Short mmCIF file of C-alpha atoms and ligand atoms in Angstrom, two decimals:
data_model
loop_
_atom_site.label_atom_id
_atom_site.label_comp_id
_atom_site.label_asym_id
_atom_site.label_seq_id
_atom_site.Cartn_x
_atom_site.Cartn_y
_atom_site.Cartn_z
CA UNK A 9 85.57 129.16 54.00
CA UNK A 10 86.20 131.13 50.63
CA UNK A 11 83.00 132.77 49.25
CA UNK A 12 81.71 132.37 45.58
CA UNK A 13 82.71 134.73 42.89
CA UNK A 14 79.87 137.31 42.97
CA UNK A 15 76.73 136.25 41.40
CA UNK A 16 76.29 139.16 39.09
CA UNK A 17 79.25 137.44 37.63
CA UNK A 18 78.44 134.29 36.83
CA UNK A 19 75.25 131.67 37.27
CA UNK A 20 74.71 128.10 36.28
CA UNK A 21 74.05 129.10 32.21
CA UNK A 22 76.46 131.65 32.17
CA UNK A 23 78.37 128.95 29.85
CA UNK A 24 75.99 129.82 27.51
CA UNK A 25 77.64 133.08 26.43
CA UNK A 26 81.09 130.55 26.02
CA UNK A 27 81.81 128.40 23.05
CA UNK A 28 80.85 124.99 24.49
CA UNK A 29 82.38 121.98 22.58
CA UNK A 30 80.74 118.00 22.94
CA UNK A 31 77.37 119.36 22.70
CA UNK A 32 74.35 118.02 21.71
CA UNK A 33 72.55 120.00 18.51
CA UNK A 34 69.08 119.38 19.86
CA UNK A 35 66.48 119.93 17.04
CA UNK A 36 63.54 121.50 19.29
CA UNK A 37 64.99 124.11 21.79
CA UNK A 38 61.83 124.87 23.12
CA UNK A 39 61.87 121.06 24.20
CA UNK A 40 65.27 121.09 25.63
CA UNK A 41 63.84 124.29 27.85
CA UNK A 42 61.14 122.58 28.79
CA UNK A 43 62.88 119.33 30.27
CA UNK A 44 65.79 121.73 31.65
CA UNK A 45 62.82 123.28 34.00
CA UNK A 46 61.27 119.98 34.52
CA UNK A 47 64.64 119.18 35.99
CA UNK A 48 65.16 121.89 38.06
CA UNK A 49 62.20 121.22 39.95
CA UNK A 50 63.33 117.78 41.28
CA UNK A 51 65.46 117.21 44.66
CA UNK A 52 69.26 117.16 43.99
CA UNK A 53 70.43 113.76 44.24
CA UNK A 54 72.95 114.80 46.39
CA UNK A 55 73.77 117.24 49.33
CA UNK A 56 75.85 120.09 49.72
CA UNK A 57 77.35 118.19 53.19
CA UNK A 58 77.82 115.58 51.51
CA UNK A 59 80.05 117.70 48.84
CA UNK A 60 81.41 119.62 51.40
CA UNK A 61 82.51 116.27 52.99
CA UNK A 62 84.38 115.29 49.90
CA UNK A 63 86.16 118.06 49.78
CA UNK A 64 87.25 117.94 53.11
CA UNK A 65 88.62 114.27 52.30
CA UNK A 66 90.53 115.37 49.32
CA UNK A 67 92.18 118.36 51.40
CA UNK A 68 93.53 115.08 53.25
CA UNK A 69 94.49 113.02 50.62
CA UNK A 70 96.14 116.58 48.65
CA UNK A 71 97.96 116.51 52.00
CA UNK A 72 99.44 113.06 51.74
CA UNK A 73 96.94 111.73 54.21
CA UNK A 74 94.67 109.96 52.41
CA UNK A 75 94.32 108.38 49.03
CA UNK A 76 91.65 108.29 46.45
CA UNK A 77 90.22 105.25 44.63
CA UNK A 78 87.99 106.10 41.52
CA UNK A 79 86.88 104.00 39.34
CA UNK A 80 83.54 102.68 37.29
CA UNK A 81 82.56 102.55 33.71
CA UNK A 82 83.70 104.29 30.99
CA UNK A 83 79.89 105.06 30.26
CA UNK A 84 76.98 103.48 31.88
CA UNK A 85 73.88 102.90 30.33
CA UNK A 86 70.78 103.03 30.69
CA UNK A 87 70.21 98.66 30.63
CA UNK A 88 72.68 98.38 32.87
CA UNK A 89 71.48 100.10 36.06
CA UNK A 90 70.67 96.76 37.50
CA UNK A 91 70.99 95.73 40.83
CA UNK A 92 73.32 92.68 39.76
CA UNK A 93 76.04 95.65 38.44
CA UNK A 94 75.54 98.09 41.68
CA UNK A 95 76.62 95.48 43.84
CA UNK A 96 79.32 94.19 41.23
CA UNK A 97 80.64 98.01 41.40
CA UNK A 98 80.45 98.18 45.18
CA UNK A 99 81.97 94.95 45.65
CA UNK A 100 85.12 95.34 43.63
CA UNK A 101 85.49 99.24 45.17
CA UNK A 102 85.28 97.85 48.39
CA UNK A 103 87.14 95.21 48.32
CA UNK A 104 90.12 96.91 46.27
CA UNK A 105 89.97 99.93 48.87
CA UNK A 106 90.86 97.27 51.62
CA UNK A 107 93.72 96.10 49.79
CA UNK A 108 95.33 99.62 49.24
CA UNK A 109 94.48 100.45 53.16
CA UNK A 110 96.25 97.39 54.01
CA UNK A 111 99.58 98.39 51.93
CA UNK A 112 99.24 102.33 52.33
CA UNK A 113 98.36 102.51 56.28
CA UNK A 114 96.09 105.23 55.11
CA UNK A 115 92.36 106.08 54.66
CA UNK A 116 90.89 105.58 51.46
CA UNK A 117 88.02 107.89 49.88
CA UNK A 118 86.07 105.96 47.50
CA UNK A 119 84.73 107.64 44.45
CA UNK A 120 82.59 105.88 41.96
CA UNK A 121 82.41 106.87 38.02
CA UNK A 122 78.58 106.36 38.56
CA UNK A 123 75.41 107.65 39.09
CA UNK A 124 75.74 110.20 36.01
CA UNK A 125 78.20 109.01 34.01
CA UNK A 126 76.07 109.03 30.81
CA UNK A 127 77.59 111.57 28.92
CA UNK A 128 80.30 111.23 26.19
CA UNK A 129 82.45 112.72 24.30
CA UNK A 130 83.13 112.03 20.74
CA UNK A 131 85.88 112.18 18.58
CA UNK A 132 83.42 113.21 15.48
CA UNK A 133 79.75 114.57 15.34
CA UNK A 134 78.76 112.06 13.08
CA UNK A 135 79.24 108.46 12.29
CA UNK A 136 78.36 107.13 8.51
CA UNK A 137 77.65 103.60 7.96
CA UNK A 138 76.88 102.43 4.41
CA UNK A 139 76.58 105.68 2.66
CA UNK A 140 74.32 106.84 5.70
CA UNK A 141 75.57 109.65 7.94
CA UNK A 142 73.78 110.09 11.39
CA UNK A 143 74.63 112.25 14.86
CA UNK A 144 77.42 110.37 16.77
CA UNK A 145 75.97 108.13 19.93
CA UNK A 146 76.65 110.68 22.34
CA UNK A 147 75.87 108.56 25.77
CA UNK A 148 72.17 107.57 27.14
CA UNK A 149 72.21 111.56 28.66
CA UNK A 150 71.59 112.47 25.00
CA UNK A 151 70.45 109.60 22.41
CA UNK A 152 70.77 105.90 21.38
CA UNK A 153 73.14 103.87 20.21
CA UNK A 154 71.23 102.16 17.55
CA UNK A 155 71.83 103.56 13.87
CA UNK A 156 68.02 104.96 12.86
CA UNK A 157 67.52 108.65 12.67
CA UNK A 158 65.30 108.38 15.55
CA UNK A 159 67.48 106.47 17.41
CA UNK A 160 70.27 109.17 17.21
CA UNK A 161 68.11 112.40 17.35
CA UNK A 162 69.32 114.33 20.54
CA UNK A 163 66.47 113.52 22.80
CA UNK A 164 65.88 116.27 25.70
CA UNK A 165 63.59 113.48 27.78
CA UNK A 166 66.48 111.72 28.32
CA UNK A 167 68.27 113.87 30.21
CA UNK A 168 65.46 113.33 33.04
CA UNK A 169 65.87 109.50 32.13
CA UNK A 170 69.17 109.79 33.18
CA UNK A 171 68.51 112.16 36.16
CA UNK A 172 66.26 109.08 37.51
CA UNK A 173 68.52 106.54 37.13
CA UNK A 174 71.52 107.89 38.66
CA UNK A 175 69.10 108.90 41.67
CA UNK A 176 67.99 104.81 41.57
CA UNK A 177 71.91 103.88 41.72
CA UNK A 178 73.04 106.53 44.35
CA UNK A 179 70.10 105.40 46.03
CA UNK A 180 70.64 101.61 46.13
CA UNK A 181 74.48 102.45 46.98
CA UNK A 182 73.11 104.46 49.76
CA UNK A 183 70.98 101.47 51.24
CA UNK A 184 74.06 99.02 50.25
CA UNK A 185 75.93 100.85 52.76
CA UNK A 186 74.12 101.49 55.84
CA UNK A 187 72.50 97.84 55.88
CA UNK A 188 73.75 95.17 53.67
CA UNK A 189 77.44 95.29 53.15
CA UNK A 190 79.12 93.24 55.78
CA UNK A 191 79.06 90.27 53.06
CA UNK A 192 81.16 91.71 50.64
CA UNK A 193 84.63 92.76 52.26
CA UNK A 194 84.47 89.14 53.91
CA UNK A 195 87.29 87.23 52.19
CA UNK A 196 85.44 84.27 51.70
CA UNK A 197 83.36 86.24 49.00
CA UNK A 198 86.21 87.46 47.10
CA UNK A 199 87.00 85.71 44.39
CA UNK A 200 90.32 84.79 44.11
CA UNK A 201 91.10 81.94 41.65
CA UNK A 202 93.44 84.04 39.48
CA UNK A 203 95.98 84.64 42.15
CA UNK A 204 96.93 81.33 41.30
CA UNK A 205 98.12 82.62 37.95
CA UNK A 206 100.29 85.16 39.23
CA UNK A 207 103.65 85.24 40.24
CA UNK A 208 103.05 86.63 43.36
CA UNK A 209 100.52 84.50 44.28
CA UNK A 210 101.84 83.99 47.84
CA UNK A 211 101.99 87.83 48.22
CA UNK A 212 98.78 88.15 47.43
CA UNK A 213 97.39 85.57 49.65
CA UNK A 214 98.99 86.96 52.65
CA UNK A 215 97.65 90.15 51.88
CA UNK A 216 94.09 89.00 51.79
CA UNK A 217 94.69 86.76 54.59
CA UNK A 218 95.87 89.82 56.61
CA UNK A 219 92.51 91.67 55.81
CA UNK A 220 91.07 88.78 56.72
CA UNK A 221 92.43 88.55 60.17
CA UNK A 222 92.37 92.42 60.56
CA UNK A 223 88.68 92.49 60.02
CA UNK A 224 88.31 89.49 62.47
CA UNK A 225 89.95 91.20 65.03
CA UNK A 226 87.73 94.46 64.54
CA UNK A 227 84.89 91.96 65.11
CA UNK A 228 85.76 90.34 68.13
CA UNK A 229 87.37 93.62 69.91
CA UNK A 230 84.33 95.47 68.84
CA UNK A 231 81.60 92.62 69.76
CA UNK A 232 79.89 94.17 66.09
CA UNK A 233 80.21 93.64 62.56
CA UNK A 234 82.75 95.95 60.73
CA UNK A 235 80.08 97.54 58.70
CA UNK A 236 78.64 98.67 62.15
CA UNK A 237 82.02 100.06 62.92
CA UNK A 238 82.94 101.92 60.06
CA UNK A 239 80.61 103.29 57.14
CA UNK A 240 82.50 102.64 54.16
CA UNK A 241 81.19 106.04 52.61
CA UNK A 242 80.96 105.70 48.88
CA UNK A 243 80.97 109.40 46.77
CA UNK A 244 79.31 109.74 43.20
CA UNK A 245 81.73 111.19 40.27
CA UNK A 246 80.81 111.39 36.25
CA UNK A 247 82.09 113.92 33.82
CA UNK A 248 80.43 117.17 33.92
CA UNK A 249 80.01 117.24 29.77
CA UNK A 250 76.62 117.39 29.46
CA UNK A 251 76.10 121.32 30.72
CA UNK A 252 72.08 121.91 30.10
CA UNK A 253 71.97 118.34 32.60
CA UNK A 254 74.61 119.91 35.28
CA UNK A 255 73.04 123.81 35.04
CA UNK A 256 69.51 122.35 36.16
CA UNK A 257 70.42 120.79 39.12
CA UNK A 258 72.87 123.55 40.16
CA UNK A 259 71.48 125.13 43.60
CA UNK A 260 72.22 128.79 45.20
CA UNK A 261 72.48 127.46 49.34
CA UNK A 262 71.32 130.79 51.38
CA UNK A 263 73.18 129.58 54.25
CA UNK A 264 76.88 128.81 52.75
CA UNK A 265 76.01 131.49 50.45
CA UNK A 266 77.95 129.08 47.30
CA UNK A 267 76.38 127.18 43.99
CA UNK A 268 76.88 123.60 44.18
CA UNK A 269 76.38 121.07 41.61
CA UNK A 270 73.95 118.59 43.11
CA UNK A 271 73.54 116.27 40.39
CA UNK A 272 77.16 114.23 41.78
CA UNK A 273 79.95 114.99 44.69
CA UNK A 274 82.59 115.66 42.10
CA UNK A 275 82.17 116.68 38.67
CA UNK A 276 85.06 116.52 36.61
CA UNK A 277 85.97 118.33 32.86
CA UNK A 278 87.39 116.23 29.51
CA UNK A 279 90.46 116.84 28.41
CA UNK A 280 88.61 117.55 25.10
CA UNK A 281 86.47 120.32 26.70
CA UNK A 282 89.21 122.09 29.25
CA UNK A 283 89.36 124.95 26.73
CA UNK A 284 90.18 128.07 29.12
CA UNK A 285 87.76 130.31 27.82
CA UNK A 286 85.05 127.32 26.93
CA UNK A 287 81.99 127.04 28.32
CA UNK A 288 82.82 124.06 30.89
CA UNK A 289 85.84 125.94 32.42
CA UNK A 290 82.84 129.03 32.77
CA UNK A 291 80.51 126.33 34.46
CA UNK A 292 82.94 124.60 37.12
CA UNK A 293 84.26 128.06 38.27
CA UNK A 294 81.23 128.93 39.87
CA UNK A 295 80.15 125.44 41.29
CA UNK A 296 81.63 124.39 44.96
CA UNK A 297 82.04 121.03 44.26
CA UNK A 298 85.52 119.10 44.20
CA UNK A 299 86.41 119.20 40.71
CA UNK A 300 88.73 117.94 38.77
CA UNK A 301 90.59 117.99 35.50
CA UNK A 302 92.34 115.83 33.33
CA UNK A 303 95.31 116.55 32.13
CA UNK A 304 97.17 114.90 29.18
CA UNK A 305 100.00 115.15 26.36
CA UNK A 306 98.41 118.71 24.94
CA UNK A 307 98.21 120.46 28.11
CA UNK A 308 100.79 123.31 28.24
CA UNK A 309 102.85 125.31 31.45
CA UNK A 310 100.19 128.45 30.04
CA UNK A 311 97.08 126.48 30.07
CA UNK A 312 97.45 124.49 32.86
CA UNK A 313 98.40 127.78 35.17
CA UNK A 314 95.30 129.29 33.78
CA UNK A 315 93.24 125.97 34.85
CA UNK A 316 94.74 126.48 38.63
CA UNK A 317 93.87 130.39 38.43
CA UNK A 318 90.60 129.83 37.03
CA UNK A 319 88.98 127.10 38.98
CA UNK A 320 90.85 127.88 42.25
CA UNK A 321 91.65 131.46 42.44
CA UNK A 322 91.55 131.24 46.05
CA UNK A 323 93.89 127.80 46.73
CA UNK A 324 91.49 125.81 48.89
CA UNK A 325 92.63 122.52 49.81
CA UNK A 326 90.86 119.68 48.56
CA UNK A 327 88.82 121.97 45.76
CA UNK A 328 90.86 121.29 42.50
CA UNK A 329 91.70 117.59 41.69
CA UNK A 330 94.41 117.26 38.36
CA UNK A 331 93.44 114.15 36.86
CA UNK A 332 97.11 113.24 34.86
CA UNK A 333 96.55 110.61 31.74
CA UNK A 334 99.41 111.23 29.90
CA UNK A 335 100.04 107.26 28.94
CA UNK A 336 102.99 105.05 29.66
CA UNK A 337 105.26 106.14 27.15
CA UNK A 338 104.81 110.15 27.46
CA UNK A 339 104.41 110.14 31.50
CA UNK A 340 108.33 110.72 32.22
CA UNK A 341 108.40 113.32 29.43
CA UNK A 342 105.18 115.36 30.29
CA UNK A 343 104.55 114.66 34.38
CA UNK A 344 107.89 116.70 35.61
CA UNK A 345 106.94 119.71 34.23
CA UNK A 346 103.14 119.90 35.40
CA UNK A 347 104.09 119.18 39.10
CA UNK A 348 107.08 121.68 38.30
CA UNK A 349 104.23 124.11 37.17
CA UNK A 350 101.79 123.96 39.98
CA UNK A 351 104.58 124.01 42.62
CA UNK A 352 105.86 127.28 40.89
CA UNK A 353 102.38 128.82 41.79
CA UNK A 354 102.69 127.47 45.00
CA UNK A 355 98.84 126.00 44.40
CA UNK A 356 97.84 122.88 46.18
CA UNK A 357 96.18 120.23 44.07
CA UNK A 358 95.02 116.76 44.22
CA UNK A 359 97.00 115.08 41.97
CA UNK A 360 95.51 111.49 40.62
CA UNK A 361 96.95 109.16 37.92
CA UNK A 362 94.37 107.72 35.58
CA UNK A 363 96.54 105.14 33.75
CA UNK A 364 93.60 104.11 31.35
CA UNK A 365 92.99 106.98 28.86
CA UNK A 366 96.62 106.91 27.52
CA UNK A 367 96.87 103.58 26.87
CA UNK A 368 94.20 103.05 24.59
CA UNK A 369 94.74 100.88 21.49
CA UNK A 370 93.70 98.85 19.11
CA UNK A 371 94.06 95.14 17.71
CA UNK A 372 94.83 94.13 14.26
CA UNK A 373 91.29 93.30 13.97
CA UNK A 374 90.49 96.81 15.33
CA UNK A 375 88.83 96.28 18.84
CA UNK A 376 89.63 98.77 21.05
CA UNK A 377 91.62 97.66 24.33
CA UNK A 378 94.42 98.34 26.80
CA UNK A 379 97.35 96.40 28.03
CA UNK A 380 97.58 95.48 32.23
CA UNK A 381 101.19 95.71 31.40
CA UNK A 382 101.03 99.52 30.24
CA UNK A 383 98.44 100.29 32.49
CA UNK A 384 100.52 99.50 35.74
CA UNK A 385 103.76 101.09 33.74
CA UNK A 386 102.32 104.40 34.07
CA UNK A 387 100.99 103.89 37.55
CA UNK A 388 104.65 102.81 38.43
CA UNK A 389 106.46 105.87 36.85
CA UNK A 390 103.25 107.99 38.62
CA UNK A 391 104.67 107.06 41.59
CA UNK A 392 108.02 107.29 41.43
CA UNK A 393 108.14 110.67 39.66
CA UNK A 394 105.66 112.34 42.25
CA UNK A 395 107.95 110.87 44.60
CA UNK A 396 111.59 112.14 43.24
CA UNK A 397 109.62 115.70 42.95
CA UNK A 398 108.96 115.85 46.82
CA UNK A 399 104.71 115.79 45.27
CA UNK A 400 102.13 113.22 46.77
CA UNK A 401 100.35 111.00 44.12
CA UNK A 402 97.00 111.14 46.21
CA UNK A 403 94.93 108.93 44.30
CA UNK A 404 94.30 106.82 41.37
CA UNK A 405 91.90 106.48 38.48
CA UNK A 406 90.52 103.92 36.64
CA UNK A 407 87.89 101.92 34.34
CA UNK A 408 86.90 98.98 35.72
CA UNK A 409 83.71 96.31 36.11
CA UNK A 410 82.69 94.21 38.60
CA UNK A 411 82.39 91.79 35.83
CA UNK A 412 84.32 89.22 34.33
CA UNK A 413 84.84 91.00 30.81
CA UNK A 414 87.52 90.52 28.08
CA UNK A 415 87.94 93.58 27.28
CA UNK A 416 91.88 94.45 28.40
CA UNK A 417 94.19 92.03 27.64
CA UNK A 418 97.40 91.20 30.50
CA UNK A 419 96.83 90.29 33.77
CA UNK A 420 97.29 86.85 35.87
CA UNK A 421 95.21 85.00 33.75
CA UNK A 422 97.36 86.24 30.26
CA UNK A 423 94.23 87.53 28.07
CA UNK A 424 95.80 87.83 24.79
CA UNK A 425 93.73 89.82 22.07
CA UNK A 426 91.77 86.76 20.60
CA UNK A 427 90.56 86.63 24.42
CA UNK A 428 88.86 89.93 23.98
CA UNK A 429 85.53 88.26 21.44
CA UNK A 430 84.31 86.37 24.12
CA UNK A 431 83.10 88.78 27.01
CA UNK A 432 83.41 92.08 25.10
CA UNK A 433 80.96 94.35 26.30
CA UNK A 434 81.65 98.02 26.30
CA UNK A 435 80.28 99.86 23.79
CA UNK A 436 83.16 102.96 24.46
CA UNK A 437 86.05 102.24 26.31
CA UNK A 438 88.00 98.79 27.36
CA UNK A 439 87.73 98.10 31.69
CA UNK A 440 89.78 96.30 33.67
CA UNK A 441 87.57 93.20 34.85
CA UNK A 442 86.77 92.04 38.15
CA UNK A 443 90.31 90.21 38.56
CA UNK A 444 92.87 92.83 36.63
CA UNK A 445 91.01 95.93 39.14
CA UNK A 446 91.93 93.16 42.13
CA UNK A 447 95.64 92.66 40.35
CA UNK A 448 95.83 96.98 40.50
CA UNK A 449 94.99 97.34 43.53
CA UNK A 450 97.09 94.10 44.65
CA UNK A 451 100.27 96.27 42.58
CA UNK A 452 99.12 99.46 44.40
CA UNK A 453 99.45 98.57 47.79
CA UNK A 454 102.83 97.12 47.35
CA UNK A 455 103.84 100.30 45.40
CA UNK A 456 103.25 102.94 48.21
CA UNK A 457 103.82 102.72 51.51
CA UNK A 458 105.95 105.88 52.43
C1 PEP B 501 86.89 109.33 30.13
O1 PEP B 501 87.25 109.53 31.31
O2 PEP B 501 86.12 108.42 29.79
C2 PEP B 501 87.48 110.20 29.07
C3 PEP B 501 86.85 110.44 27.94
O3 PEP B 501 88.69 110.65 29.43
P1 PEP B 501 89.63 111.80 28.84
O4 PEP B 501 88.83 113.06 28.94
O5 PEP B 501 90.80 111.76 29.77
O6 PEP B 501 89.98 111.41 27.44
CO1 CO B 502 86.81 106.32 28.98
#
């Protein structure tokens, strides 16, 4: 195993010498200090086996022998860490994972954007409503979204707030897991109405049927329940924006002589905060985690290389996950030449497809949303121009709920845009519902089975 870069060179706040963009501007440091230390103190909320373990799946699914299902909010909040929407999460991962192991013949690593994904970033620092100009709603890491000063004061408490609650969810997934899942991936608990609606409905029944039978079968040859038989392992993932919140819990271990992030399993960087010589490129270079990166329509042969060099000087498989989100109508024209670049360097990379964050539009009446139709365009061309490059599109991700929302339009069911009023409930960013994220994975499957 690689060793860290040595220490003298870099430590968790070493970003604090760097220029770090989609900060907070806290108005008591002292304070900030203060609940940075507090934090420091607690147990991680993860384990550096547990990281390690990650990164040993992603060296499989960078290898073509494995692929990687993320998805979960856009931003989770604070209200919403309820045990109705863990299980809602779970469910849908779960149950989408089976449908892509069905059509790919091939493991699937679940990764959840949960348990930390609290942070955002924002397109300005400040919003003004009426004549009155407050700090942007930064996520539940840093302030609230209601517009009073108070409410939008950077609030250093809350990063603890947020430290607790992702250690509630990871916990609950944890106990989900090992005890109560065999419910879920049953087919009689999927719900399934909207296949109906599609034109391939009969595909799609045969391919739950199949699970359905498959699992059987597990059953009866095993004489236990499948979630006896196989853990369905379930990693923790949120954007690592927030760097005062990922420093504290970032942990010299003795005996693998490496940092590690222990707030998550895989921590990736915005593509509004990859700036090579910013402060989050500093962080992730010394952490061991998995991370990743997204890449979209600005990224460049020069910066990208540097990316690669940076945050995996020494190529280890499974380390550096490239997170492409370039939308449907720029993937053809931008994709070529990053998988062009990285092969040039001869560096091994995960390469994922998020097909959300370039498709982002909005109505006439201004609501933000995203078409199904564009969203499994650039999934499609993903695909197919990994594949006519000899690369492996290892994994795929998305924003999605457990939920029946209106919040993209497309789909089985047809949402059209004066759908979206009536189950509109992200505050940030549009997620496919329990039913589109069923359709994806449904479209996945069939896409990939070399
Ligand atoms: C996100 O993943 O919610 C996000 C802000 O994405 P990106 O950095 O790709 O814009
Ligand atoms: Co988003």
């Amino acid at each position: 195993m690689s060793k860290s870069i040595p220490k003298s060179d870099w430590h968790p706040a070493s970003w604090q010498s760097k220029e770090a963009t989609q900060q907070a501007t806290y108005p008591d440091l002292a304070a900030l200090d203060r609940a940075v230390a507090d934090l420091s103190r607690l147990p991680p909320i993860t384990t550096s086996w547990e990281v390690d373990a990650l990164k040993a799946h992603f060296a499989k699914a960078q290898a073509g022998e494995a692929f990687v299902l993320q998805g979960g909010d856009c931003a989770e909040t604070f209200d919403e860490c309820t045990s109705e929407n863990i299980v809602a999460k779970l469910k849908i991962l779960l149950q989408m994972s089976l449908v892509i192991i069905y059509g790919m013949k091939k493991p699937v690593i679940r990764v959840g954007r949960m348990a930390g994904q609290y942070a955002k970033p924002r397109s300005a620092d400040t919003e003004t409503r009426d004549g009155v100009t407050l700090p942007s709603f930064r996520g539940d890491l840093v302030n609230r979204s209601g517009f009073t000063a108070e409410d939008r004061t950077p609030d250093p408490q809350m990063i603890l707030r947020g430290y607790e609650r992702a250690s509630l969810t990871l916990n609950f997934v944890r106990s989900l897991i090992d005890g109560g899942f065999a419910d879920l991936h049953h087919p009689e608990y999927w719900d399934l109405d909207w296949v109906g609606h599609s034109s391939a409905a009969a595909e799609y029944h045969n391919i739950v049927s199949s699970i359905s039978d498959s699992l059987d079968f597990l059953e009866t040859v095993s004489g236990r329940q499948f979630h006896r038989t196989q853990r369905a392992d379930i990693y923790a993932a949120h954007e690592g924006l927030h760097l005062h919140y990922e420093q504290a819990q970032t942990r010299y271990l003795d005996r693998r002589e490496r940092w590690y992030n222990l707030t998550t399993h895989f921590p990736w960087i915005g593509m509004r905060t990859a700036q090579l010589d910013g402060a989050h490129i500093e962080y992730f270079r010394g952490i061991a985690n998995p991370v990743g990166v997204k890449i979209g329509p600005g990224m460049t042969r020069e910066w990208l290389q540097g990316i690669v060099e940076v945050l995996n000087p020494n190529n280890e498989p499974g380390r550096l996950t490239l997170i492409h989100r370039f939308g449907a109508k720029s993937v053809d024209d931008h994709l070529p030449d990053m998988i062009r670049t990285v092969k040039e360097m001869g560096a091994q990379v995960l390469w994922v497809c998020d097909p959300m964050h370039g498709n982002t539009e909005s109505t006439s009446d201004g609501t933000k949303t995203r078409r199904f139709d564009n969203v499994v365009a650039e999934l499609e061309a993903a695909f197919r121009v990994h594949e006519a490059m000899g690369s492996y599109l290892g994994g795929v991700h998305l924003e999605l709920t457990g939920e029946n929302v209106t919040e993209c339009t497309g789909g089985a069911r047809g949402l059209i845009d004066t759908d979206l009023a009536r189950a509109y409930k992200s505050t940030v960013d549009p997620r496919l519902n329990y039913e589109q994220a069923m359709e994806i994975a449904m479209r996945i499957s069939g896409l990939n089975k070399s």
